[in-house]
Short mmCIF file of C-alpha atoms in Angstrom, two decimals:
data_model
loop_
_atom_site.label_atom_id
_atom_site.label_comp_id
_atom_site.label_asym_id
_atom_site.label_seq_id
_atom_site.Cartn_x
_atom_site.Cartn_y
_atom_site.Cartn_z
CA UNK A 16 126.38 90.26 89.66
CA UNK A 17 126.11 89.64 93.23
CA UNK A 18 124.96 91.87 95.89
CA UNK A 19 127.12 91.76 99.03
CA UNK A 20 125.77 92.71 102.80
CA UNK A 21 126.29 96.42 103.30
CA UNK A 22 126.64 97.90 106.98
CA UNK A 23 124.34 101.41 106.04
CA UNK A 24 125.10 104.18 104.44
CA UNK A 25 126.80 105.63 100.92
CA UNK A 26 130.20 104.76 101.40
CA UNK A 27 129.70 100.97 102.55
CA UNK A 28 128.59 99.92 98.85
CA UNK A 29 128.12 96.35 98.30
CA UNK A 30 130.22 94.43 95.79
CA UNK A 31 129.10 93.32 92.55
CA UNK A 32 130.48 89.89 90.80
CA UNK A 33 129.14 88.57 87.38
CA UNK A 34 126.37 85.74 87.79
CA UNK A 35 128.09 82.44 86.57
CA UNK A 36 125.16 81.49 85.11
CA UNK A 37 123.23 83.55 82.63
CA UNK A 38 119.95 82.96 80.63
CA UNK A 39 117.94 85.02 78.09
CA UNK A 40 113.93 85.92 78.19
CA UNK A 41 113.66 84.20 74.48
CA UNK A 42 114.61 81.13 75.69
CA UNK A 43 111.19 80.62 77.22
CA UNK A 44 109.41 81.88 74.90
CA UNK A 45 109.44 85.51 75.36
CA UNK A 46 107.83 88.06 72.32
CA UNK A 47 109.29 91.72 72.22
CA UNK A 48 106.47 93.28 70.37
CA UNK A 49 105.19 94.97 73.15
CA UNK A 50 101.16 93.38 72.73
CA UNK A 51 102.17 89.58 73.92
CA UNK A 52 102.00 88.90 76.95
CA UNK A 53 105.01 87.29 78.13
CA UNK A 54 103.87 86.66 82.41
CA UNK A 55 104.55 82.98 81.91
CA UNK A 56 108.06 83.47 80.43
CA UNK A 57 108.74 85.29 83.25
CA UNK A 58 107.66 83.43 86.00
CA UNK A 59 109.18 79.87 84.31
CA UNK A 60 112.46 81.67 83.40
CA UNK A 61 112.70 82.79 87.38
CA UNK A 62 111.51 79.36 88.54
CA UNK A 63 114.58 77.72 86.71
CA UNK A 64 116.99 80.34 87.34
CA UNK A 65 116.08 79.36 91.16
CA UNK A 66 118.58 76.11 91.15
CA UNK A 67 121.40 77.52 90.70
CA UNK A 68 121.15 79.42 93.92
CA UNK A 69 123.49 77.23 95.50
CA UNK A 70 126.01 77.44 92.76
CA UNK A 71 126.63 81.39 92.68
CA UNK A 72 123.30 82.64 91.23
CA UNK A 73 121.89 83.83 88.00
CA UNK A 74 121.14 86.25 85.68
CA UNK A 75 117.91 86.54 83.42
CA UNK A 76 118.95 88.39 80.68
CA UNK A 77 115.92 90.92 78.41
CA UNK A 78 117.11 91.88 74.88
CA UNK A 79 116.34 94.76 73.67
CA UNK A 80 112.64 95.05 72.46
CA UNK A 81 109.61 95.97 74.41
CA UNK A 82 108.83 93.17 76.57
CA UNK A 83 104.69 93.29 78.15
CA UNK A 84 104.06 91.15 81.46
CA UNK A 85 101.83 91.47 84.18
CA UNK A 86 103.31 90.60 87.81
CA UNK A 87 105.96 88.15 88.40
CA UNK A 88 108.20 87.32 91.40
CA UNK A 89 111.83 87.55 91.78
CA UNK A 90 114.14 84.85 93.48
CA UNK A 91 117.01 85.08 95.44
CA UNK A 92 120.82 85.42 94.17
CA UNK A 93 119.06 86.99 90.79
CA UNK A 94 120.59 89.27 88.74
CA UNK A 95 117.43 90.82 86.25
CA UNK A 96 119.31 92.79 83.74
CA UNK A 97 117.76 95.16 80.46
CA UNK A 98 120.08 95.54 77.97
CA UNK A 99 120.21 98.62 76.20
CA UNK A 100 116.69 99.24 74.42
CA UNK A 101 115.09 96.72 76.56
CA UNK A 102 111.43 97.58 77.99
CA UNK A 103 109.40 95.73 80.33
CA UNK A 104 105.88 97.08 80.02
CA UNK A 105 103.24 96.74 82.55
CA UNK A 106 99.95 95.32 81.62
CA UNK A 107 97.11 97.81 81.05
CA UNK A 108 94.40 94.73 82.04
CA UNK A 109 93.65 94.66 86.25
CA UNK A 110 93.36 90.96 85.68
CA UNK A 111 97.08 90.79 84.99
CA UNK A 112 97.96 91.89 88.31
CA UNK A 113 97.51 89.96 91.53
CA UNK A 114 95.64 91.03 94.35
CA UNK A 115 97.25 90.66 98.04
CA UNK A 116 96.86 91.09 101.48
CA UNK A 117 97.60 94.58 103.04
CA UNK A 118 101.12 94.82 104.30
CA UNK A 119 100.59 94.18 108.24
CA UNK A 120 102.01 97.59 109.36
CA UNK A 121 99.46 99.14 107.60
CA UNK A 122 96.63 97.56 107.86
CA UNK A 123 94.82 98.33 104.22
CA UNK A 124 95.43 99.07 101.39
CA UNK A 125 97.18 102.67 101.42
CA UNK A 126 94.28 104.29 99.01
CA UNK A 127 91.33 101.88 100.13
CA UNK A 128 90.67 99.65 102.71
CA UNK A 129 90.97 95.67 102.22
CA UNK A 130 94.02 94.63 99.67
CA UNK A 131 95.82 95.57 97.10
CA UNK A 132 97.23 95.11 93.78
CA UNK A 133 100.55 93.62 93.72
CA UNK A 134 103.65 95.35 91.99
CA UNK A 135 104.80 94.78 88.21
CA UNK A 136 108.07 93.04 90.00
CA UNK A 137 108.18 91.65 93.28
CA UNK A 138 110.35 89.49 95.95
CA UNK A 139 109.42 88.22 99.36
CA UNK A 140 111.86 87.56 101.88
CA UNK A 141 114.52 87.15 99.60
CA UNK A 142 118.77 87.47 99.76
CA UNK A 143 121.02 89.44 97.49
CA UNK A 144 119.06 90.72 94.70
CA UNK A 145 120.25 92.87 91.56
CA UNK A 146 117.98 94.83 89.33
CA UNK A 147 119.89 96.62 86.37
CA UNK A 148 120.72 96.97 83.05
CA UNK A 149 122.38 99.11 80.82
CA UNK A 150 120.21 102.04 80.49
CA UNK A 151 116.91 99.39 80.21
CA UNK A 152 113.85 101.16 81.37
CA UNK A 153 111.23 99.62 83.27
CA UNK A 154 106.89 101.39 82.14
CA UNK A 155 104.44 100.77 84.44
CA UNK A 156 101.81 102.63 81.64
CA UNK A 157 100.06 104.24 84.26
CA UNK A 158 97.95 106.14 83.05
CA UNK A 159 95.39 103.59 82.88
CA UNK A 160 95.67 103.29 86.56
CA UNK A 161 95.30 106.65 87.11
CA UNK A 162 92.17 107.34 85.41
CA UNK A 163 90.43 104.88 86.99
CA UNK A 164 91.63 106.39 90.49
CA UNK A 165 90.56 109.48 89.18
CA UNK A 166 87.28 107.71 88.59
CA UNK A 167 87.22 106.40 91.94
CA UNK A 168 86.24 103.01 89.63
CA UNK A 169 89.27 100.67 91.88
CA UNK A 170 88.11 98.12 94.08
CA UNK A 171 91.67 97.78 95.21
CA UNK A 172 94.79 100.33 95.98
CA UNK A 173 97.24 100.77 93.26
CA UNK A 174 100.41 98.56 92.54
CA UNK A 175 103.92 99.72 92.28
CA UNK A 176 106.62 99.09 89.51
CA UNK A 177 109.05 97.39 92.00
CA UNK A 178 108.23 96.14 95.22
CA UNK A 179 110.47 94.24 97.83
CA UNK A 180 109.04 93.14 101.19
CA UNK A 181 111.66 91.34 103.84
CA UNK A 182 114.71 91.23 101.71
CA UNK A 183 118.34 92.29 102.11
CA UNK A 184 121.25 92.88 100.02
CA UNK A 185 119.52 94.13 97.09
CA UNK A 186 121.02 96.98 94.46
CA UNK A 187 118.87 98.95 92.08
CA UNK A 188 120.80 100.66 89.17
CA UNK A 189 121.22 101.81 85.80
CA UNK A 190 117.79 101.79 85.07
CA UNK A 191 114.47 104.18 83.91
CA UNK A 192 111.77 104.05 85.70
CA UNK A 193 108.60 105.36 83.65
CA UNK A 194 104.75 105.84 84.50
CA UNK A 195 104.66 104.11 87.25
CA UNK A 196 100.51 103.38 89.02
CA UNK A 197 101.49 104.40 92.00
CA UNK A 198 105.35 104.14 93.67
CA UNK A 199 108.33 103.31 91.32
CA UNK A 200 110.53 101.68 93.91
CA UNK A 201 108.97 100.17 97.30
CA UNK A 202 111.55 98.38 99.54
CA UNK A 203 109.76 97.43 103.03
CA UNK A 204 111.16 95.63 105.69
CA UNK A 205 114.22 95.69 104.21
CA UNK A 206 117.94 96.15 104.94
CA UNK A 207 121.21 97.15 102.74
CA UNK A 208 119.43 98.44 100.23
CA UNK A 209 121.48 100.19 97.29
CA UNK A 210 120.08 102.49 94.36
CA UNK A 211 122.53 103.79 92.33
CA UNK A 212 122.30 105.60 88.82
CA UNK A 213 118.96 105.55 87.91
CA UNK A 214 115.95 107.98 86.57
CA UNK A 215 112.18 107.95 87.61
CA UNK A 216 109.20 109.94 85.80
CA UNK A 217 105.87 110.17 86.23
CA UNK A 218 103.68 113.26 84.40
CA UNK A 219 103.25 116.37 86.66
CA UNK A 220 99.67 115.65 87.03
CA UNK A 221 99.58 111.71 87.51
CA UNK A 222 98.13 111.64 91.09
CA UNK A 223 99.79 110.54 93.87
CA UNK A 224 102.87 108.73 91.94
CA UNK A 225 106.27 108.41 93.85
CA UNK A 226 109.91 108.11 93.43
CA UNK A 227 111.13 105.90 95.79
CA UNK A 228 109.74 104.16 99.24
CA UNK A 229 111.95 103.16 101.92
CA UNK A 230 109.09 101.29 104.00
CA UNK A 231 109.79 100.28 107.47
CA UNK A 232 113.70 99.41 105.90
CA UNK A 233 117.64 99.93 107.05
CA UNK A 234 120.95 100.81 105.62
CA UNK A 235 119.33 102.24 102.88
CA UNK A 236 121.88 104.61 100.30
CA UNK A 237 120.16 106.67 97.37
CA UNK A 238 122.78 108.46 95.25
CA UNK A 239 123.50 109.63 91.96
CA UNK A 240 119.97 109.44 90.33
CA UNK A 241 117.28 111.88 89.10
CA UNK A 242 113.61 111.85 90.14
CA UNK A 243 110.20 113.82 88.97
CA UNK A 244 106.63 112.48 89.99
CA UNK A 245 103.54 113.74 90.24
CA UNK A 246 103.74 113.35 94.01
CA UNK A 247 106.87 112.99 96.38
CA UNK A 248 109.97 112.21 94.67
CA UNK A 249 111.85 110.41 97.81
CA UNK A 250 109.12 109.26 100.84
CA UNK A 251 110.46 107.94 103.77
CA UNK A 252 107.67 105.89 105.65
CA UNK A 253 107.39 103.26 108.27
CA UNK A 254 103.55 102.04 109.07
CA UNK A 255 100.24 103.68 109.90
CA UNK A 256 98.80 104.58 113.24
CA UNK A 257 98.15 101.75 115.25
CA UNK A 258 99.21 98.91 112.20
CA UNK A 259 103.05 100.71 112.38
CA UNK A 260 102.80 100.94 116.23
CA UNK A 261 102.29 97.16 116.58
CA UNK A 262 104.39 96.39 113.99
CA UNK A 263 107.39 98.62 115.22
CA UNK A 264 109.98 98.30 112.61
CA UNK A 265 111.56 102.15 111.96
CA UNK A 266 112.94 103.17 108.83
CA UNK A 267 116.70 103.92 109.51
CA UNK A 268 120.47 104.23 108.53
CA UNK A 269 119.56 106.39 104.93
CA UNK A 270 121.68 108.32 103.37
CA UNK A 271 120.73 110.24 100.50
CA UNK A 272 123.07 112.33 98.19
CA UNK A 273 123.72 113.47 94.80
CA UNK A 274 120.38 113.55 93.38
CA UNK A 275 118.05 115.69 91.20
CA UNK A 276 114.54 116.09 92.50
CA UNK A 277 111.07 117.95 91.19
CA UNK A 278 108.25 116.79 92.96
CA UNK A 279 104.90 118.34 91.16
CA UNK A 280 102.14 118.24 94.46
CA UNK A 281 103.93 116.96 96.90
CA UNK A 282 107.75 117.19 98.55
CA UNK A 283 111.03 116.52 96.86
CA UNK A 284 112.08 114.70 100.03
CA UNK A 285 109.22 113.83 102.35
CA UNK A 286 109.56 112.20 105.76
CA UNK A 287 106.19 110.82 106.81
CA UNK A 288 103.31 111.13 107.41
CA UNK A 289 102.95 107.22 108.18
CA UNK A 290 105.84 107.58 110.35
CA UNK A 291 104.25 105.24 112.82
CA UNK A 292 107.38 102.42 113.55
CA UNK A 293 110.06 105.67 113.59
CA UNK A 294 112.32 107.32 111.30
CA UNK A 295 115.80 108.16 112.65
CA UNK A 296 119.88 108.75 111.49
CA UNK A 297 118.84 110.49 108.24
CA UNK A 298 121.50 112.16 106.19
CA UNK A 299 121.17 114.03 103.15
CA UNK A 300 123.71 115.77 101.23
CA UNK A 301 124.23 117.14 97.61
CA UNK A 302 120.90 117.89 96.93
CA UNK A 303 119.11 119.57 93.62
CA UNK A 304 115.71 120.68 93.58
CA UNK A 305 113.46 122.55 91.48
CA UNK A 306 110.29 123.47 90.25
CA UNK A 307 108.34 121.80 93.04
CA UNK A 308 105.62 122.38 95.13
CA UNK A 309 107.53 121.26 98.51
CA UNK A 310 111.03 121.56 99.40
CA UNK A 311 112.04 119.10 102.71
CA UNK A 312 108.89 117.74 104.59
CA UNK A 313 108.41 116.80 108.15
CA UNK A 314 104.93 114.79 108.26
CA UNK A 315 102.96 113.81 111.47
CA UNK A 316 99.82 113.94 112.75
CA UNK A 317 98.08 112.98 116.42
CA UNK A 318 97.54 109.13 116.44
CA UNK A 319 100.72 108.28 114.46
CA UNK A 320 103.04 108.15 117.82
CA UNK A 321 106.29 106.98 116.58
CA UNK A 322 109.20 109.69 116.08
CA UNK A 323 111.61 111.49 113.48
CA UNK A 324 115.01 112.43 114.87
CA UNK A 325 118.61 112.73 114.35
CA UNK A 326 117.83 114.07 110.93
CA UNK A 327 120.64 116.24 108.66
CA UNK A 328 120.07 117.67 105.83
CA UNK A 329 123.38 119.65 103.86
CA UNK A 330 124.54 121.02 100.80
CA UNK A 331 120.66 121.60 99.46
CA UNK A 332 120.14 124.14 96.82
CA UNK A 333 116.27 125.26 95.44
CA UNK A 334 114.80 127.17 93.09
CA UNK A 335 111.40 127.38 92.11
CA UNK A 336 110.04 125.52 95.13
CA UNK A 337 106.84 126.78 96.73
CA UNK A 338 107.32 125.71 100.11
CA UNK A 339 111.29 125.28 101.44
CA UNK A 340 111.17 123.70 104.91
CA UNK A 341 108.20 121.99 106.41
CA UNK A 342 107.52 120.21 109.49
CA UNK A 343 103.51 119.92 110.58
CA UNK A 344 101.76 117.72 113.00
CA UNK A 345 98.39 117.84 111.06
CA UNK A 346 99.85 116.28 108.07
CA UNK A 347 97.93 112.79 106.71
CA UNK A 348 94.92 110.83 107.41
CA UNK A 349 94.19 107.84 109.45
CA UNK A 350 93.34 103.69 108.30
CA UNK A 351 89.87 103.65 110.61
CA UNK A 352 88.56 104.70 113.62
CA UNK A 353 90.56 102.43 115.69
CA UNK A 354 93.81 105.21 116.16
CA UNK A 355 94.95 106.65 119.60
CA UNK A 356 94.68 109.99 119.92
CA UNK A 357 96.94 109.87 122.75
CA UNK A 358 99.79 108.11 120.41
CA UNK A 359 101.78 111.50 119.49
CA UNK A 360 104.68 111.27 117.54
CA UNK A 361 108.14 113.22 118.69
CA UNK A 362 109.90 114.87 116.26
CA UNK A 363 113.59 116.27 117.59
CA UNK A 364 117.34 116.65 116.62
CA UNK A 365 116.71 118.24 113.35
CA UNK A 366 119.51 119.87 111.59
CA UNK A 367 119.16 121.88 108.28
CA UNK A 368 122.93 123.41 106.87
CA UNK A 369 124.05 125.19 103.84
CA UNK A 370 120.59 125.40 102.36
CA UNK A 371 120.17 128.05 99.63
CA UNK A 372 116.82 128.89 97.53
CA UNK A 373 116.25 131.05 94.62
CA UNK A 374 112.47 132.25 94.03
CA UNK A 375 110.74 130.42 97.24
CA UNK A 376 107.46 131.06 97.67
CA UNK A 377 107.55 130.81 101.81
CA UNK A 378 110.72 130.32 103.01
CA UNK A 379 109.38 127.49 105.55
CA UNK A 380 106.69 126.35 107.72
CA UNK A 381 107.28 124.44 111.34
CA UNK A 382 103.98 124.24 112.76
CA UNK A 383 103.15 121.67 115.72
CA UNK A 384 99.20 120.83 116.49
CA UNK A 385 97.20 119.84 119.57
CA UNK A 386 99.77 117.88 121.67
CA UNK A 387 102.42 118.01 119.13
CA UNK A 388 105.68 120.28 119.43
CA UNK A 389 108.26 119.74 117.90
CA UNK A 390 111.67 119.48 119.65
CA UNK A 391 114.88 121.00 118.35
CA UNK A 392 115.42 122.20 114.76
CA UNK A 393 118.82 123.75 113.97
CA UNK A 394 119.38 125.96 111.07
CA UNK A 395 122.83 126.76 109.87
CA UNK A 396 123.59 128.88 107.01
CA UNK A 397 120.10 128.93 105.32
CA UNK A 398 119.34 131.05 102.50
CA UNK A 399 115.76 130.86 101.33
CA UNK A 400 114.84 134.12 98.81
CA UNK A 401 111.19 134.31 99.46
CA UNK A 402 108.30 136.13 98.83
CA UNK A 403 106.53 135.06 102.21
CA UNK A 404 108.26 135.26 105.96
CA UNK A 405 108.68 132.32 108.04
CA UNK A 406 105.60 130.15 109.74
CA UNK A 407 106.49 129.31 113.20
CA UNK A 408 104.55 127.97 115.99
CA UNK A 409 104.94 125.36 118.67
CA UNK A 410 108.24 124.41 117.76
CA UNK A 411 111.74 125.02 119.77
CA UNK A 412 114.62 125.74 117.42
CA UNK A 413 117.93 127.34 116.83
CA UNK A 414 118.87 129.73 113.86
CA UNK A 415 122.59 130.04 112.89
CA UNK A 416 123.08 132.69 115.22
CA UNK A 417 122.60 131.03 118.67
CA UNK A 418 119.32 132.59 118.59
CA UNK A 419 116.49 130.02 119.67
CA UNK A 420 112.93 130.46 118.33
CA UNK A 421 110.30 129.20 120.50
CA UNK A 422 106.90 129.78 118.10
CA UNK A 423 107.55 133.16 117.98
CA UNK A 424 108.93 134.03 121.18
CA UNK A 425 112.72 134.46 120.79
CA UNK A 426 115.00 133.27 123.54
CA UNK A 427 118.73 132.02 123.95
CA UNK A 428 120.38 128.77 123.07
CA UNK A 429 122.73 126.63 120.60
CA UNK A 430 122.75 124.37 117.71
CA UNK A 431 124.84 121.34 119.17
CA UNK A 432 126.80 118.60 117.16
CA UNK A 433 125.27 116.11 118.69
CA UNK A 434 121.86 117.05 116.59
CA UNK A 435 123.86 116.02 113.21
CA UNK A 436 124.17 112.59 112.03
CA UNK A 437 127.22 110.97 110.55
CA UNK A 438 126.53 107.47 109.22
#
């Protein structure tokens, strides 16, 4: 299969051609019994899949079986496809996963400073890229890695399952993501990014584990799949304080609809809080969620600067979900000592419609901080049953009615069109 450039957004999909060149995993010596440890098999079948770039790409077929490795790199015009029954299992030994530098628009590692494991499966600056299968599953066996961040006993941050820094044209689908250390799916500096058809889960109480990452990436489309993690389910992020300031690469162009969502301590959709680069022409439609502790998250805090706007949100049902709306500005904390307080983020052109919510705990929360208020958030036909009012303060918004709430102080106004985002 081939990945094709996409121009942003669900409905420019890229095309996807059969490899003309296809190898298996047991030609290089491969073992499915889930104890050997097939790394090198990996990495040589890659390496010799990487000539026939030029001549249409490859694919690197895994039979079924339960196939252990520790981290290996990806190439470019790749197809990695699990066949049905197929498992690639992440190594349970630190040793068996590289340590790296921190990416540069963060600055550390995102749990502790210095570096950082890298991912399971990886690709740097690489060009039309296809992970997939048919209904392969992809274990990170994290639960090693959390204990020992429960222990506090890491020297380094935790790895993800996939990771993909400076590539483009890449699909994700078909797939199960399991037990993931840390993220499932991390695409950063990325662009035309499809994932398509594909499950994530992590245990309720695995900490901090996430669904999928778009990092400081564009023309990003996340559809027809169903996520539950310990933490957020779908993060959008683009650096850290004064890293993502310098770095100043936004996360923007996603579009995410038709997906399932629980999120166990953290948001079903989050946006932020290392928001630092800028997050921007959001759209999310067809959305499930339940039995979560957070509904839709706004995240910033004073030092990030940056911005989230032109944000929609439609179509979003809940049930079960603590918290329904959120947007805070004391949300996150900071790499070091070296943030600018004066660096505040703007948050504006926010537009919530057709939400509806069954057993809410508070129906939402908009709450600014020192130096932070948030511009314009427009809510059309929301429905949140809840057992706790509204929490507003420093915050300008619209209801459904033309009625504008400013904190609490209501005034006059309108929701305009050009708040919502089409992409």
């Amino acid at each position: 299969m081939t990945a094709a450039a996409g121009e942003g957004g669900c409905d420019h999909k890229p095309s996807l051609d059969p490899r003309p060149h296809s190898v298996s995993i047991l030609e290089f010596g491969a073992v499915a019994d889930g104890k050997t440890m097939n790394t090198v098999a990996f990495q040589n079948a890659i390496f010799y899949l990487k000539s026939f770039a030029d001549k249409g790409g490859a694919q690197l077929y895994v039979p079924p079986g339960k196939w252990l490795t520790g981290s290996f790199n990806l190439t470019s015009h790749l197809t990695l496809f699990l066949a049905k029954g197929a498992t690639i299992l992440g190594s349970q030994n630190q040793s068996h996963w590289d340590v790296v530098e921190p990416l540069p628009s963060y600055g550390r590692g995102i749990e502790l400073p210095g570096a950082r494991y890298r991912s399971l499966i990886n690709g740097y600056k690489l060009r039309d890229v296809v992970i997939t299968g048919d209904e392969g599953s992809i274990d990170g066996q994290g639960k090693v890695w959390w204990d020992w961040f429960n222990a506090r006993s890491l020297n380094y941050s935790r790895p993800h399952l996939v990771e993909l820094v400076q590539c483009e044209d890449i699909v994700v689908s078909n797939l199960t993501f399991l037990n993931a250390p840390a993220y499932s799916i991390h695409p950063v500096y990325c662009s035309n990014v499809l994932v398509q058809n594909i499950s994530i889960s992590t245990p309720s109480e695995s900490p901090g584990t996430v669904g999928i990452v778009p990092d400081s990436s564009n023309n990003i489309c996340i559809e027809d799949s169903t996520i539950e993690t310990g933490h957020d389910a779908i993060a959008l992020k683009s650096g850290w304080d004064e890293y993502g300031i310098s770095y100043n690469r936004p996360t923007m162009h996603v579009h995410v609809r038709d997906v399932h969502l629980k999120s166990s301590s953290g948001a079903c959709i989050a946006l932020g809080s290392e928001m630092s680069g800028g997050i921007s022409d959001v759209q999310g439609d067809d959305i499930r969620m339940h039995d979560s502790r957070g509904g839709i998250e706004l995240r910033t805090n004073r030092g990030r600067g940056g911005y989230i706007r032109r944000v929609f949100f439609s179509n979003v049902q809940m049930e079960e979900v603590e918290v329904g709306l959120v947007a805070r500005g004391d949300m996150g904390d900071h790499p070091d000592d070296g943030f600018d307080r004066e660096a505040v983020p703007v948050v504006q052109g926010i537009t919530f419609r057709d939400v509806v919510g069954l057993k809410v705990g508070l129906a939402g929360n908009f709450t600014g901080a020192e130096g932070i208020r948030f511009g314009t958030i427009c809510l059309l036909n929301v429905t949140l049953t809840s057992g706790e009012p509204w929490v507003c303060s420093g915050v300008d918004g619209f209801s459904e009615d033309g009625d504008r709430v400013s904190g609490t102080v209501p005034g006059t106004g309108e929701c305009r069109e050009e708040f919502f985002v089409v992409l």
